[in-house]
């Protein structure tokens, strides 16, 4: 099972940007689809973005056009560039790995999870 560690969260004003990173170890990173999910206070965890081994991507409608997911297989790292941030983007962001190259958007399709990193967007 792959181990995941997120970083890059913090406090930012509305309209600002942050880049989250997720470093993976213990598996063959290039063969995994990698995803980002988030959980806001009092809400269920929700899908944000996913990237497959072929670099295909898929985004939640709420972040499409503002967030970009990418991966660097040489560094075993996946990124989430977040631009034009809104207060409703405030959440704990989780990185997840799927034991398959194809993309998916449900939690149950991902086997390994990081501990999460807090993103807070002030108005």
CSV table of C-alpha atoms in Angstrom, one decimal:
chain,number,residue,atom,x,y,z
A,1,UNK,CA,0.0,0.0,0.0
A,2,UNK,CA,1.3,3.4,-0.9
A,3,UNK,CA,1.9,6.1,1.7
A,4,UNK,CA,0.8,9.6,0.9
A,5,UNK,CA,1.8,12.9,2.5
A,6,UNK,CA,0.1,16.2,1.6
A,7,UNK,CA,1.6,19.7,1.9
A,8,UNK,CA,1.0,23.2,0.8
A,9,UNK,CA,-2.2,24.1,2.6
A,10,UNK,CA,-2.7,27.4,4.4
A,11,UNK,CA,-4.7,30.6,4.8
A,12,UNK,CA,-5.3,32.7,1.7
A,13,UNK,CA,-7.6,35.5,0.8
A,14,UNK,CA,-10.4,35.0,-1.7
A,15,UNK,CA,-9.1,35.3,-5.2
A,16,UNK,CA,-5.7,34.0,-4.2
A,17,UNK,CA,-3.9,30.8,-5.2
A,18,UNK,CA,-2.3,27.8,-3.5
A,19,UNK,CA,-0.5,24.8,-4.7
A,20,UNK,CA,-1.0,21.5,-2.9
A,21,UNK,CA,1.5,18.7,-3.2
A,22,UNK,CA,1.2,15.0,-2.4
A,23,UNK,CA,4.3,12.8,-2.2
A,24,UNK,CA,3.9,9.1,-2.5
A,25,UNK,CA,6.1,6.3,-1.4
A,26,UNK,CA,5.9,2.5,-1.1
A,27,UNK,CA,4.4,1.7,-4.5
A,28,UNK,CA,4.8,2.1,-8.2
A,29,UNK,CA,3.5,5.7,-8.5
A,30,UNK,CA,3.3,5.8,-12.3
A,31,UNK,CA,0.8,3.0,-12.4
A,32,UNK,CA,-1.7,4.7,-10.0
A,33,UNK,CA,-4.5,7.1,-10.8
A,34,UNK,CA,-4.2,9.9,-8.2
A,35,UNK,CA,-7.1,12.0,-6.9
A,36,UNK,CA,-7.8,15.0,-4.6
A,37,UNK,CA,-10.8,15.1,-2.4
A,38,UNK,CA,-11.9,17.6,0.2
A,39,UNK,CA,-14.1,17.8,3.3
A,40,UNK,CA,-15.5,21.0,4.6
A,41,UNK,CA,-16.7,21.3,8.3
A,42,UNK,CA,-20.0,19.6,8.8
A,43,UNK,CA,-20.0,18.1,5.3
A,44,UNK,CA,-19.1,14.8,3.7
A,45,UNK,CA,-15.9,14.4,1.8
A,46,UNK,CA,-16.3,15.2,-1.9
A,47,UNK,CA,-14.4,14.6,-5.1
A,48,UNK,CA,-12.2,17.4,-6.4
A,49,UNK,CA,-10.0,16.1,-9.3
A,50,UNK,CA,-8.3,13.0,-10.6
A,51,UNK,CA,-5.4,12.3,-13.0
A,52,UNK,CA,-4.8,8.9,-14.6
A,53,UNK,CA,-1.5,7.3,-15.7
A,54,UNK,CA,-2.1,8.6,-19.2
A,55,UNK,CA,-2.5,12.2,-17.8
A,56,UNK,CA,-6.2,12.2,-18.5
A,57,UNK,CA,-8.0,14.4,-16.0
A,58,UNK,CA,-11.4,15.0,-14.6
A,59,UNK,CA,-12.7,17.7,-12.3
A,60,UNK,CA,-15.7,18.4,-10.1
A,61,UNK,CA,-17.9,21.1,-11.7
A,62,UNK,CA,-17.3,23.4,-8.7
A,63,UNK,CA,-13.6,23.6,-9.4
A,64,UNK,CA,-13.5,23.3,-13.2
A,65,UNK,CA,-11.5,26.1,-14.8
A,66,UNK,CA,-10.0,27.2,-11.4
A,67,UNK,CA,-8.1,24.1,-10.3
A,68,UNK,CA,-5.5,22.1,-12.2
A,69,UNK,CA,-4.2,18.6,-11.3
A,70,UNK,CA,-0.9,17.4,-12.5
A,71,UNK,CA,1.7,14.8,-11.7
A,72,UNK,CA,5.4,14.3,-11.8
A,73,UNK,CA,6.2,10.6,-12.0
A,74,UNK,CA,9.9,11.2,-11.6
A,75,UNK,CA,9.2,12.8,-8.2
A,76,UNK,CA,6.3,10.5,-7.2
A,77,UNK,CA,4.3,13.6,-6.6
A,78,UNK,CA,0.8,14.9,-7.6
A,79,UNK,CA,-0.1,18.5,-7.5
A,80,UNK,CA,-3.3,20.6,-7.2
A,81,UNK,CA,-2.9,24.2,-8.4
A,82,UNK,CA,-5.8,26.2,-7.0
A,83,UNK,CA,-6.5,29.6,-8.5
A,84,UNK,CA,-9.3,32.1,-7.9
A,85,UNK,CA,-10.0,30.6,-4.5
A,86,UNK,CA,-13.4,31.2,-2.9
A,87,UNK,CA,-14.4,30.9,0.8
A,88,UNK,CA,-16.4,27.8,-0.1
A,89,UNK,CA,-13.2,26.1,-1.1
A,90,UNK,CA,-12.3,26.0,2.6
A,91,UNK,CA,-11.8,22.4,3.6
A,92,UNK,CA,-9.3,19.7,4.5
A,93,UNK,CA,-7.9,18.5,1.2
A,94,UNK,CA,-6.9,14.8,0.9
A,95,UNK,CA,-4.7,13.0,-1.6
A,96,UNK,CA,-5.7,9.5,-2.6
A,97,UNK,CA,-4.2,6.7,-4.8
A,98,UNK,CA,-6.1,4.2,-6.8
A,99,UNK,CA,-4.6,0.7,-7.6
A,100,UNK,CA,-5.5,1.2,-11.2
A,101,UNK,CA,-4.4,3.4,-14.0
A,102,UNK,CA,-7.9,4.5,-14.9
A,103,UNK,CA,-9.6,7.6,-13.4
A,104,UNK,CA,-12.5,7.4,-10.9
A,105,UNK,CA,-14.3,9.8,-8.8
A,106,UNK,CA,-15.8,7.9,-5.8
A,107,UNK,CA,-14.0,7.4,-2.5
A,108,UNK,CA,-14.4,3.7,-2.6
A,109,UNK,CA,-12.3,3.5,-5.8
A,110,UNK,CA,-9.3,4.8,-3.9
A,111,UNK,CA,-7.3,2.5,-1.6
A,112,UNK,CA,-4.7,4.8,0.0
A,113,UNK,CA,-5.3,8.2,1.6
A,114,UNK,CA,-3.1,10.9,3.1
A,115,UNK,CA,-3.8,12.7,6.4
A,116,UNK,CA,-5.0,15.8,4.7
A,117,UNK,CA,-3.9,19.5,4.6
A,118,UNK,CA,-6.1,22.4,5.7
A,119,UNK,CA,-7.0,25.1,3.2
A,120,UNK,CA,-8.7,28.2,4.5
A,121,UNK,CA,-10.0,30.9,2.2
A,122,UNK,CA,-11.0,34.2,3.9
A,123,UNK,CA,-13.5,36.6,2.4
